[in-house]
């Protein structure tokens, strides 16, 4: 069963190969069903391989499949192959599983889009690239997948490229990611220079012969790559702008693929971080700071998807906090549960956006719970899960991160705990403004009979609100509702894969032990301390829920809790625009107008002018008169004879 692992990335690639030339012929919805079926088939194969690997003894849960020699030049030899181990299969399982649900949801969400086949073509290519990233057995092949998801994210974020906002967001994502990718690339150069290999197993075996400064440099360079891909300070602004793409893309990027790539990389290089604790501490503090900044920014957003975007930034910060603390199992645990409830939040938000005629302002909503019971109930489950309310999935995974943060330093725990309170608060704010309270929208009705329809609009929107809706909001079709229900169930029970009650219940930790065990931080808390952490975690979550309920259950605007600096995400994007973008533009303008025009072009034109002057002077000797040429010859003869006579006399 394990040897079928090569099919896991090849099935989505086959979907891309089919849809790229034939997608238009297949049309809507067949193109979507083909794409969904092949990703689902990849998930089935992943489960089969996962079971086969699980049946092996822990010491033998590693298999490398080398397909062919990809690059061979002097000392550099890189094979195209995959590494089947507990970490790669865990990643593959949640990538294919959540992606399958998002594909199914997209069939309903994108049904009226003219570019329906192209959308699913990009989705399949995206999933293939992500699978190559997590399954690759060497840094270079992982980098190929790393770049692949970056390119596909550009295609998908800018999918509606005729909208200026979407086109700009796609370019922004591409540029920000390239900044981080430069760090990954230089890190690979240094890895090869120090170890002579790019193969994961070989590199990790040779780390003992690499000096500490080089280890720290490599770790921080790879972390720079992760900062761009996983949207950490200061490169997170692209993730909020990525909301300009279709909602399924937001769910795919923010939950199951791309942004988790940086966390995966940090967990994959755990032997390196174990030998470079200074770099690990930097990662932990960057993660904690990002968790707080992202959570606080989410508290003041009015776009239903931007709240979730900054939430993702915050949750990714939590994962880096865990990885930097040596809690690699906690990082993966949070990554898994986050995939469930964050995908659920985005897909539920997409259902609301559909029902609200594409209006995304939560201040224009309200009172949707009775009209959209499935969407509202699943959103409520996701709120409790991400907020860490016991016994939902986030309670177990987030608590695991906080316990490990305390073991490093209580200061990290304080920042993480503050971020946890804000998390429960801002999703609660969104829930109350969208689903409860008074309706802040109006329904279009034909004049006269007062029944719903598409006649002249009699009811108008409230002042400052959205235009009247074309139809009464309702839950979406089963294509979109079924994934919501499945993800809601996973958001409730997903945390049970790593319960702290007894060693036999920590399934995920025992499963990942062959990969991260030697570098894993081992906690030695007593039973009483474990219970204390659990109680405190529950109080933190319920505090955020209670504050959200008290502030937003009936209110719509509370300016004191929505300050400008938070809605602008601490002005980081503005600062980068002023300091980097505009400075770069000014420098480019100066270079073009002064350096290029006056210095470079001036030097070239100066040489041309000198040549022209010399040519004008030389041209005078070629006047065409024979007497002038004769005089010149005679003068030359006289000069030669005079020179010879002088030499003879001497």
Coordinates of C-alpha atoms in Angstrom, one line a residue:
X1 CA 0.0 0.0 0.0
X2 CA 2.8 2.4 0.8
X3 CA 4.3 2.2 -2.7
X4 CA 1.1 3.8 -4.1
X5 CA 2.2 7.1 -2.7
X6 CA 3.3 8.4 -6.1
X7 CA -0.4 8.6 -7.1
X8 CA -1.1 11.2 -4.4
X9 CA 0.4 14.2 -6.3
X10 CA -0.1 12.7 -9.8
X11 CA -3.9 12.5 -9.5
X12 CA -4.4 16.3 -9.1
X13 CA -1.8 16.8 -11.8
X14 CA -3.8 14.5 -14.1
X15 CA -6.8 16.7 -13.3
X16 CA -4.9 19.8 -14.5
X17 CA -3.7 17.9 -17.6
X18 CA -7.3 17.0 -18.5
X19 CA -8.9 20.4 -17.7
X20 CA -6.2 22.6 -19.3
X21 CA -7.0 21.5 -22.9
X22 CA -10.5 20.1 -22.5
X23 CA -12.0 22.1 -19.6
X24 CA -14.2 24.3 -21.9
X25 CA -15.6 21.3 -23.7
X26 CA -16.5 19.6 -20.4
X27 CA -18.1 22.8 -19.3
X28 CA -20.1 23.5 -16.1
X29 CA -20.5 21.5 -13.9
X30 CA -18.7 18.5 -15.4
X31 CA -15.3 20.2 -15.2
X32 CA -15.8 20.8 -11.5
X33 CA -16.8 17.3 -10.9
X34 CA -13.7 15.9 -12.7
X35 CA -11.5 18.2 -10.6
X36 CA -13.2 17.2 -7.4
X37 CA -13.2 13.5 -8.2
X38 CA -9.4 13.5 -8.8
X39 CA -8.6 15.4 -5.6
X40 CA -10.9 13.1 -3.7
X41 CA -9.2 10.1 -5.3
X42 CA -5.9 11.5 -4.1
X43 CA -7.4 11.7 -0.6
X44 CA -8.4 8.1 -0.8
X45 CA -4.9 7.0 -1.9
X46 CA -3.5 9.1 1.0
X47 CA -5.7 7.3 3.5
X48 CA -4.6 4.0 2.1
X49 CA -0.9 4.9 2.3
X50 CA -1.4 6.4 5.7
X51 CA -2.9 3.1 7.0
X52 CA -0.1 1.1 5.4
X53 CA 2.5 3.3 7.1
X54 CA 0.7 3.1 10.4
X55 CA 0.9 -0.7 10.3
X56 CA 4.7 -0.5 10.1
X57 CA 6.8 -0.4 13.3
X58 CA 7.6 3.2 14.3
X59 CA 11.3 2.8 13.4
X60 CA 10.4 1.8 9.9
X61 CA 7.9 4.5 9.1
X62 CA 10.0 6.1 6.4
X63 CA 10.1 5.4 2.7
X64 CA 11.9 7.3 -0.1
X65 CA 10.7 6.8 -3.6
X66 CA 13.2 8.1 -6.2
X67 CA 11.7 8.5 -9.6
X68 CA 14.7 9.8 -11.7
X69 CA 17.7 12.0 -11.5
X70 CA 16.5 15.6 -11.8
X71 CA 19.7 17.5 -11.7
X72 CA 23.3 16.3 -11.9
X73 CA 26.2 18.7 -12.1
X74 CA 29.6 18.1 -10.4
X75 CA 28.9 17.6 -6.7
X76 CA 25.2 18.5 -7.0
X77 CA 22.9 15.6 -7.6
X78 CA 19.2 15.9 -6.9
X79 CA 16.6 13.2 -7.5
X80 CA 12.9 13.8 -8.2
X81 CA 11.3 11.7 -5.5
X82 CA 9.0 11.7 -2.5
X83 CA 9.5 11.0 1.2
X84 CA 6.8 9.0 2.9
X85 CA 6.9 9.5 6.6
X86 CA 4.4 10.5 9.4
X87 CA 4.9 14.2 8.9
X88 CA 4.5 14.2 5.1
X89 CA 1.5 11.9 5.2
X90 CA -0.2 14.0 7.9
X91 CA 0.2 17.0 5.7
X92 CA -1.0 15.2 2.6
X93 CA -4.0 13.8 4.4
X94 CA -5.3 17.2 5.6
X95 CA -4.3 19.0 2.3
X96 CA -6.2 16.5 0.1
X97 CA -9.1 16.1 2.6
X98 CA -9.9 19.8 3.1
X99 CA -9.2 20.5 -0.6
X100 CA -11.7 17.9 -1.6
X101 CA -14.4 19.7 0.5
X102 CA -13.4 23.1 -0.9
X103 CA -13.6 21.7 -4.5
X104 CA -17.1 20.3 -3.8
X105 CA -18.1 23.7 -2.3
X106 CA -16.7 25.5 -5.4
X107 CA -19.0 23.6 -7.8
X108 CA -22.0 25.5 -6.2
X109 CA -20.2 28.7 -5.4
X110 CA -18.7 29.3 -8.9
X111 CA -21.6 27.8 -10.9
X112 CA -22.5 31.1 -12.6
X113 CA -18.9 32.1 -13.4
X114 CA -18.0 32.2 -17.1
X115 CA -14.5 31.0 -16.3
X116 CA -15.7 28.0 -14.3
X117 CA -13.4 25.4 -16.0
X118 CA -10.4 27.6 -15.7
X119 CA -11.0 28.0 -12.0
X120 CA -10.9 24.3 -11.4
X121 CA -7.9 23.9 -13.6
X122 CA -6.0 26.3 -11.3
X123 CA -7.3 24.6 -8.2
X124 CA -6.0 21.2 -9.3
X125 CA -2.6 22.6 -10.2
X126 CA -2.5 24.4 -6.8
X127 CA -3.2 21.1 -4.9
X128 CA -0.5 19.3 -7.0
X129 CA 2.1 22.0 -6.1
X130 CA 1.2 21.8 -2.4
X131 CA 1.5 18.1 -2.4
X132 CA 4.9 18.2 -4.1
X133 CA 6.0 20.7 -1.4
X134 CA 5.1 18.4 1.5
X135 CA 6.0 15.1 -0.1
X136 CA 9.4 16.0 -1.6
X137 CA 12.4 14.3 -0.2
X138 CA 14.8 17.2 -0.7
X139 CA 14.9 21.0 -0.4
X140 CA 15.0 21.7 -4.1
X141 CA 11.9 19.7 -5.0
X142 CA 10.1 21.3 -2.0
X143 CA 11.1 24.7 -3.4
X144 CA 9.6 23.7 -6.8
X145 CA 6.3 23.1 -5.0
X146 CA 6.9 26.2 -2.9
X147 CA 7.1 28.3 -6.1
X148 CA 4.2 26.4 -7.6
X149 CA 1.8 27.4 -4.9
X150 CA 3.0 30.9 -5.2
X151 CA 2.3 31.1 -8.9
X152 CA -1.1 29.4 -8.5
X153 CA -2.0 31.8 -5.7
X154 CA -1.3 34.7 -8.2
X155 CA -3.6 33.0 -10.7
X156 CA -6.4 32.4 -8.2
X157 CA -6.2 35.7 -6.2
X158 CA -6.2 37.6 -9.4
X159 CA -8.8 35.3 -11.0
X160 CA -11.2 38.2 -11.5
X161 CA -8.4 40.2 -13.0
X162 CA -10.8 42.6 -14.7
X163 CA -11.3 44.0 -11.2
X164 CA -8.5 46.4 -10.2
X165 CA -8.6 45.2 -6.6
X166 CA -8.1 41.6 -7.5
X167 CA -5.4 42.3 -10.1
X168 CA -3.4 44.4 -7.6
X169 CA -3.9 41.8 -4.8
X170 CA -2.5 39.1 -7.0
X171 CA 0.6 41.1 -7.8
X172 CA 1.1 42.1 -4.2
X173 CA 1.0 38.4 -3.1
X174 CA 3.5 37.5 -5.8
X175 CA 5.9 40.3 -4.8
X176 CA 5.7 39.7 -1.0
X177 CA 6.3 36.0 -1.5
X178 CA 9.3 36.6 -3.7
X179 CA 10.9 38.6 -0.9
X180 CA 10.7 35.6 1.4
X181 CA 11.6 33.1 -1.4
X182 CA 14.9 34.8 -1.7
X183 CA 15.7 33.8 1.8
X184 CA 14.7 30.2 1.1
X185 CA 16.9 30.2 -2.0
X186 CA 20.0 31.6 -0.3
X187 CA 19.4 29.2 2.6
X188 CA 19.5 26.3 0.2
X189 CA 22.8 27.6 -1.3
X190 CA 24.3 27.7 2.2
X191 CA 23.0 24.2 3.0
X192 CA 24.6 22.7 0.0
X193 CA 27.9 24.6 0.6
X194 CA 28.0 23.3 4.2
X195 CA 26.7 19.7 3.8
X196 CA 27.2 18.9 0.1
X197 CA 23.6 17.8 -0.3
X198 CA 20.0 18.9 -0.5
X199 CA 18.4 15.6 0.5
X200 CA 16.6 16.0 3.8
X201 CA 17.9 12.8 5.4
X202 CA 21.5 13.4 4.3
X203 CA 21.5 17.1 5.3
X204 CA 20.1 16.3 8.8
X205 CA 22.7 13.5 9.3
X206 CA 25.6 16.0 8.5
X207 CA 24.4 18.9 10.7
X208 CA 26.7 17.8 13.5
X209 CA 29.7 18.9 11.3
X210 CA 28.3 22.4 10.6
X211 CA 29.3 25.3 12.8
X212 CA 26.7 27.1 15.0
X213 CA 26.9 30.4 13.1
X214 CA 26.1 28.6 9.8
X215 CA 23.2 26.7 11.5
X216 CA 21.7 29.9 12.8
X217 CA 22.1 31.6 9.4
X218 CA 20.5 28.7 7.6
X219 CA 17.6 28.5 10.0
X220 CA 16.9 32.3 9.8
X221 CA 17.2 32.3 6.0
X222 CA 14.6 29.5 5.7
X223 CA 12.5 31.3 8.3
X224 CA 12.6 34.3 6.0
X225 CA 11.0 32.2 3.3
X226 CA 8.4 31.1 5.8
X227 CA 7.7 34.7 6.8
X228 CA 6.7 35.5 3.2
X229 CA 4.7 32.3 2.5
X230 CA 3.0 32.1 5.9
X231 CA 2.4 35.8 6.3
X232 CA 4.3 36.8 9.4
X233 CA 5.5 40.2 10.5
X234 CA 6.4 42.2 8.4
X235 CA 5.3 40.4 5.2
X236 CA 1.6 39.7 6.2
X237 CA -0.2 42.5 4.4
X238 CA -0.6 40.5 1.2
X239 CA -2.8 38.0 3.0
X240 CA -5.6 40.5 3.8
X241 CA -5.6 41.8 0.2
X242 CA -5.9 38.2 -1.1
X243 CA -9.5 38.4 0.0
X244 CA -10.2 39.9 -3.4
X245 CA -10.2 36.4 -4.9
X246 CA -13.2 34.0 -4.9
X247 CA -14.1 32.8 -1.4
X248 CA -13.1 29.1 -2.1
X249 CA -9.6 30.4 -2.9
X250 CA -9.5 32.2 0.4
X251 CA -10.4 29.0 2.2
X252 CA -7.9 26.9 0.2
X253 CA -5.0 29.4 0.7
X254 CA -5.8 30.2 4.3
X255 CA -6.7 26.7 5.6
X256 CA -5.3 23.8 3.7
X257 CA -2.4 24.9 1.5
X258 CA 0.0 27.7 0.9
X259 CA 0.1 29.6 4.2
X260 CA 0.8 26.4 6.2
X261 CA 3.8 25.7 4.0
X262 CA 6.1 27.8 6.2
X263 CA 5.0 26.0 9.4
X264 CA 5.6 22.7 7.6
X265 CA 9.1 23.8 6.7
X266 CA 9.9 24.8 10.3
X267 CA 8.7 21.4 11.5
X268 CA 10.6 19.5 8.8
X269 CA 13.9 21.2 9.7
X270 CA 13.4 20.4 13.4
X271 CA 16.9 18.8 13.7
X272 CA 18.3 22.1 12.5
X273 CA 16.3 24.3 14.9
X274 CA 17.2 21.9 17.8
X275 CA 20.9 22.7 17.1
X276 CA 20.3 26.4 16.7
X277 CA 18.2 27.4 19.7
X278 CA 18.9 31.1 19.2
X279 CA 17.2 31.0 15.8
X280 CA 14.4 29.0 17.4
X281 CA 13.8 31.8 20.0
X282 CA 13.7 34.4 17.2
X283 CA 11.0 32.3 15.5
X284 CA 9.0 32.0 18.7
X285 CA 8.9 35.7 19.4
X286 CA 8.1 36.6 15.8
X287 CA 5.2 34.1 16.0
X288 CA 4.0 35.5 19.3
X289 CA 4.1 39.1 18.0
X290 CA 2.3 38.2 14.8
X291 CA -0.4 36.3 16.7
X292 CA -1.1 39.4 18.8
X293 CA -0.9 41.9 15.9
X294 CA -3.1 39.8 13.7
X295 CA -5.7 39.2 16.4
X296 CA -5.9 42.8 17.3
X297 CA -6.3 43.9 13.7
X298 CA -9.1 41.4 13.2
X299 CA -11.1 43.2 16.0
X300 CA -11.7 46.3 13.9
X301 CA -12.4 44.9 10.4
X302 CA -15.8 45.3 8.7
X303 CA -15.2 43.0 5.7
X304 CA -16.4 39.6 6.6
X305 CA -13.5 37.9 4.9
X306 CA -10.8 40.3 6.2
X307 CA -11.7 39.5 9.8
X308 CA -10.9 35.9 8.9
X309 CA -7.8 36.9 7.0
X310 CA -6.2 38.6 10.0
X311 CA -7.4 35.7 12.1
X312 CA -5.3 33.4 9.8
X313 CA -2.3 35.7 10.3
X314 CA -2.8 35.4 14.1
X315 CA -3.3 31.6 14.0
X316 CA -0.2 31.1 11.9
X317 CA 1.7 33.2 14.5
X318 CA 0.6 30.7 17.1
X319 CA 2.0 27.8 15.0
X320 CA 5.4 29.6 14.7
X321 CA 5.3 30.2 18.4
X322 CA 4.9 26.5 18.9
X323 CA 7.6 25.6 16.4
X324 CA 10.1 28.1 17.8
X325 CA 9.3 26.7 21.3
X326 CA 10.3 23.2 20.2
X327 CA 6.7 22.1 20.3
X328 CA 6.5 20.6 16.8
X329 CA 3.6 18.3 17.6
X330 CA 1.6 21.3 19.0
X331 CA 2.4 23.2 15.8
X332 CA 1.1 20.4 13.6
X333 CA -1.9 19.8 15.9
X334 CA -2.9 23.4 15.7
X335 CA -2.4 23.3 11.9
X336 CA -4.8 20.4 11.5
X337 CA -7.5 21.8 13.7
X338 CA -7.1 25.2 12.2
X339 CA -7.6 23.7 8.7
X340 CA -11.0 22.4 9.9
X341 CA -12.4 25.5 11.6
X342 CA -10.8 28.1 9.4
X343 CA -12.0 26.4 6.2
X344 CA -15.5 26.2 7.8
X345 CA -15.4 29.9 8.7
X346 CA -14.4 30.9 5.1
X347 CA -17.0 28.7 3.5
X348 CA -19.7 29.9 5.8
X349 CA -18.7 33.4 5.0
X350 CA -18.9 32.6 1.3
X351 CA -22.5 31.4 1.9
X352 CA -23.3 34.7 3.5
X353 CA -21.7 36.7 0.7
X354 CA -23.7 34.7 -1.8
X355 CA -26.9 35.3 0.1
X356 CA -26.1 39.0 0.5
X357 CA -25.6 39.6 -3.3
X358 CA -21.8 39.8 -2.8
X359 CA -21.9 42.5 -0.1
X360 CA -19.1 41.7 2.4
X361 CA -19.7 44.5 4.9
X362 CA -20.8 42.9 8.2
X363 CA -22.4 46.2 9.3
X364 CA -24.9 45.7 6.4
X365 CA -26.0 42.3 7.7
X366 CA -27.8 41.0 10.8
X367 CA -30.7 38.8 11.5
X368 CA -29.5 36.0 9.2
X369 CA -29.6 33.1 11.7
X370 CA -33.3 32.3 11.2
X371 CA -33.0 32.5 7.4
X372 CA -29.7 30.6 7.2
X373 CA -29.8 28.0 10.0
X374 CA -27.2 25.6 8.7
X375 CA -24.7 28.4 7.9
X376 CA -25.2 30.2 11.2
X377 CA -25.0 27.0 13.3
X378 CA -21.8 25.8 11.6
X379 CA -20.3 29.3 11.9
X380 CA -21.2 29.2 15.7
X381 CA -19.3 25.8 15.9
X382 CA -16.3 27.3 14.2
X383 CA -16.4 30.3 16.5
X384 CA -16.2 28.1 19.6
X385 CA -13.6 25.9 18.0
X386 CA -11.2 28.8 17.1
X387 CA -11.9 30.6 20.3
X388 CA -10.8 27.6 22.3
X389 CA -14.1 26.8 24.1
X390 CA -13.9 23.3 25.6
X391 CA -14.3 20.7 24.3
X392 CA -14.1 22.0 20.7
X393 CA -10.9 21.3 18.7
X394 CA -9.2 24.6 19.3
X395 CA -9.3 24.2 23.0
X396 CA -6.9 21.2 22.9
X397 CA -4.6 22.4 20.1
X398 CA -4.3 26.0 21.3
X399 CA -3.9 24.9 24.9
X400 CA -1.0 22.7 23.8
X401 CA 0.8 25.7 22.3
X402 CA 0.3 27.8 25.4
X403 CA 1.6 25.1 27.7
X404 CA 4.8 24.8 25.7
X405 CA 5.1 28.6 25.5
X406 CA 5.0 28.8 29.3
X407 CA 7.8 26.2 29.4
X408 CA 10.0 28.5 27.4
X409 CA 9.2 31.7 29.2
X410 CA 6.0 33.1 30.8
X411 CA 6.3 36.2 28.7
X412 CA 5.5 34.2 25.6
X413 CA 2.5 32.7 27.4
X414 CA 1.1 36.1 28.3
X415 CA 1.3 37.3 24.6
X416 CA -0.3 34.0 23.5
X417 CA -3.1 34.2 26.1
X418 CA -3.9 37.8 25.2
X419 CA -4.2 36.8 21.6
X420 CA -6.5 33.9 22.6
X421 CA -8.9 36.3 24.3
X422 CA -8.9 38.5 21.2
X423 CA -9.6 35.5 19.0
X424 CA -12.7 34.5 20.9
X425 CA -13.8 38.1 20.9
X426 CA -13.4 39.1 17.2
X427 CA -15.1 36.0 15.8
X428 CA -17.9 36.6 18.3
X429 CA -18.2 40.2 17.1
X430 CA -18.5 38.9 13.6
X431 CA -21.1 36.3 14.5
X432 CA -23.3 38.8 16.3
X433 CA -23.1 41.4 13.6
X434 CA -23.8 38.9 10.8
X435 CA -26.4 36.5 12.2
X436 CA -28.1 38.1 15.2
X437 CA -29.6 41.5 16.0
X438 CA -31.8 43.5 13.8
X439 CA -31.8 43.2 10.0
X440 CA -29.7 46.0 8.4
X441 CA -30.7 45.0 4.9
X442 CA -33.9 45.1 3.0
X443 CA -35.5 42.6 0.6
X444 CA -36.5 43.5 -2.9
X445 CA -40.2 43.0 -3.5
X446 CA -42.4 43.8 -6.5
X447 CA -44.7 46.8 -5.8
X448 CA -48.3 46.0 -5.2
X449 CA -48.7 42.4 -3.9
X450 CA -45.8 42.5 -1.4
X451 CA -44.5 39.0 -2.4
X452 CA -40.9 38.2 -3.3
X453 CA -39.9 38.4 -7.0
X454 CA -38.0 40.4 -9.5
X455 CA -40.3 43.3 -10.2
X456 CA -39.8 47.0 -9.4
X457 CA -38.3 47.4 -6.0
X458 CA -40.6 48.9 -3.4
X459 CA -38.5 48.4 -0.3
X460 CA -35.4 50.4 -0.1
X461 CA -32.2 49.9 1.9
X462 CA -31.8 51.7 5.2
X463 CA -29.7 54.8 5.1
X464 CA -26.1 54.0 4.6
X465 CA -26.9 50.3 4.1
X466 CA -26.6 48.0 1.1
X467 CA -29.1 48.1 -1.8
X468 CA -32.2 45.9 -1.5
X469 CA -31.4 42.2 -2.0
X470 CA -32.7 40.5 -5.1
X471 CA -34.0 37.5 -3.0
X472 CA -34.5 36.5 0.5
X473 CA -31.2 35.1 2.1
X474 CA -31.2 31.4 2.5
X475 CA -28.8 28.5 3.0
X476 CA -27.0 27.4 -0.1
X477 CA -27.4 24.2 -2.2
X478 CA -26.1 20.9 -0.9
X479 CA -22.8 21.3 -2.8
X480 CA -22.0 24.1 -0.4
X481 CA -23.9 23.0 2.7
X482 CA -22.4 19.5 2.9
X483 CA -18.8 20.6 3.3
X484 CA -20.0 23.0 6.1
X485 CA -21.5 20.1 8.1
X486 CA -18.5 17.9 7.6
X487 CA -16.1 20.6 8.7
X488 CA -18.3 21.5 11.7
X489 CA -18.1 17.8 12.9
X490 CA -14.3 17.9 12.5
X491 CA -14.1 21.2 14.3
X492 CA -15.9 19.6 17.3
X493 CA -14.1 16.3 17.4
X494 CA -10.8 17.0 15.6
X495 CA -9.0 17.8 18.9
X496 CA -9.5 14.3 20.1
X497 CA -6.5 13.1 18.1
X498 CA -4.1 14.4 20.8
X499 CA -5.7 14.4 24.3
X500 CA -3.4 15.1 27.2
X501 CA -5.2 12.8 29.7
X502 CA -3.1 9.7 29.2
X503 CA -0.1 8.6 27.1
X504 CA -2.3 6.3 25.0
X505 CA -4.5 9.3 24.0
X506 CA -1.7 11.4 22.5
X507 CA -2.1 9.7 19.1
X508 CA -0.6 12.5 17.1
X509 CA 2.5 12.8 19.3
X510 CA 3.2 9.1 19.1
X511 CA 2.6 9.2 15.3
X512 CA 5.0 12.0 14.7
X513 CA 7.6 10.9 17.2
X514 CA 9.9 9.2 14.6
X515 CA 10.2 12.5 12.8
X516 CA 10.3 15.1 15.6
X517 CA 10.9 13.1 18.7
X518 CA 14.6 13.7 19.2
X519 CA 14.1 17.5 18.9
X520 CA 10.7 17.7 20.7
X521 CA 10.4 19.7 23.9
X522 CA 9.2 17.3 26.6
X523 CA 6.9 18.8 29.2
X524 CA 7.0 17.6 32.7
X525 CA 3.9 19.1 34.3
X526 CA 2.1 17.4 37.1
X527 CA -1.6 16.4 36.8
X528 CA -2.6 19.4 38.9
X529 CA -0.7 21.8 36.6
X530 CA -2.3 20.2 33.6
X531 CA -5.7 20.8 35.0
X532 CA -4.8 24.3 36.0
X533 CA -3.7 25.1 32.4
X534 CA -6.9 23.6 31.1
X535 CA -9.1 25.6 33.4
X536 CA -7.2 28.8 32.6
X537 CA -7.5 28.1 28.8
X538 CA -11.2 27.6 29.2
X539 CA -11.6 30.8 31.2
X540 CA -9.6 32.7 28.5
X541 CA -11.9 31.5 25.8
X542 CA -15.1 32.1 27.7
X543 CA -13.9 35.6 28.6
X544 CA -13.5 36.5 24.9
X545 CA -17.0 35.0 24.2
X546 CA -18.6 37.0 27.1
X547 CA -17.0 40.3 26.1
X548 CA -18.1 39.8 22.5
X549 CA -21.7 39.1 23.6
X550 CA -21.8 42.0 26.0
X551 CA -20.6 44.5 23.4
X552 CA -22.1 43.3 20.1
X553 CA -25.3 41.5 20.9
X554 CA -27.3 44.6 20.2
X555 CA -24.8 47.3 19.1
X556 CA -23.6 47.9 15.6
X557 CA -21.1 50.6 16.0
X558 CA -18.6 51.0 18.9
X559 CA -15.9 53.3 17.6
X560 CA -13.9 53.0 20.9
X561 CA -13.4 49.3 20.1
X562 CA -12.7 49.9 16.4
X563 CA -9.8 52.4 16.4
X564 CA -8.3 53.4 13.1
X565 CA -4.9 51.9 13.8
X566 CA -6.4 48.5 14.3
X567 CA -8.6 48.7 11.2
X568 CA -5.4 49.7 9.3
X569 CA -3.6 46.7 10.9
X570 CA -1.2 48.9 12.9
X571 CA -0.5 50.9 9.8
X572 CA 2.1 48.3 8.7
X573 CA 0.9 48.2 5.2
X574 CA 0.8 52.0 5.0
X575 CA 4.3 52.2 6.4
X576 CA 5.6 49.7 3.9
X577 CA 4.0 51.6 1.2
X578 CA 5.5 54.9 2.3
X579 CA 9.0 53.5 3.2
X580 CA 9.5 50.8 0.6
X581 CA 7.1 51.2 -2.3
X582 CA 7.1 54.9 -2.6
X583 CA 10.8 55.2 -1.8
X584 CA 11.5 52.5 -4.4
X585 CA 9.3 54.4 -6.9
X586 CA 11.1 57.6 -6.2
X587 CA 14.5 55.9 -6.5
X588 CA 13.4 54.3 -9.8
X589 CA 12.3 57.7 -11.1
X590 CA 15.6 59.3 -10.0
X591 CA 17.5 56.5 -11.7
X592 CA 15.6 56.9 -14.9
X593 CA 15.7 60.7 -15.1
X594 CA 19.2 61.3 -13.7
X595 CA 21.3 58.2 -13.6
X596 CA 20.0 56.8 -16.9
X597 CA 19.4 59.9 -18.9
X598 CA 22.2 62.1 -17.7
X599 CA 25.0 59.8 -16.6
X600 CA 24.6 56.6 -18.6
X601 CA 23.1 58.2 -21.7
X602 CA 25.4 61.2 -21.2
X603 CA 28.5 59.0 -21.3
X604 CA 27.4 57.2 -24.4
X605 CA 26.4 60.4 -26.1
X606 CA 29.7 62.0 -25.0
X607 CA 31.7 59.2 -26.7
X608 CA 29.6 59.6 -29.8
X609 CA 30.2 63.4 -29.8
X610 CA 34.0 62.9 -29.5
X611 CA 34.0 60.4 -32.4
X612 CA 32.0 62.9 -34.5
X613 CA 34.5 65.7 -33.7
X614 CA 37.4 63.5 -34.6
X615 CA 35.7 62.5 -37.8
X616 CA 35.0 66.2 -38.7
X617 CA 38.6 67.0 -38.2
X618 CA 39.9 64.0 -40.1
X619 CA 37.4 64.7 -43.0
X620 CA 39.3 67.9 -43.8
X621 CA 42.3 65.9 -44.9
X622 CA 40.1 64.1 -47.5
X623 CA 39.1 67.2 -49.6
X624 CA 39.4 65.6 -53.1
X625 CA 42.1 68.1 -54.4
X626 CA 45.1 66.4 -56.1
X627 CA 47.4 69.3 -55.4
X628 CA 46.7 69.0 -51.7
X629 CA 47.5 65.3 -51.7
X630 CA 50.8 66.0 -53.7
X631 CA 51.8 68.6 -51.2
X632 CA 51.2 66.2 -48.4
X633 CA 53.3 63.5 -50.1
X634 CA 56.1 66.0 -50.7
X635 CA 56.0 67.2 -47.1
X636 CA 56.2 63.5 -46.0
X637 CA 59.2 62.8 -48.2
X638 CA 61.0 65.9 -46.9
X639 CA 60.3 64.9 -43.3
X640 CA 61.6 61.3 -43.9
X641 CA 64.8 62.6 -45.7
X642 CA 65.5 65.1 -43.0
X643 CA 65.1 62.3 -40.4
X644 CA 67.5 60.1 -42.2
X645 CA 70.1 62.9 -42.7
X646 CA 70.0 63.6 -39.0
X647 CA 70.6 59.9 -38.2
X648 CA 73.6 59.8 -40.6
X649 CA 75.2 62.9 -39.2
X650 CA 74.9 61.5 -35.7

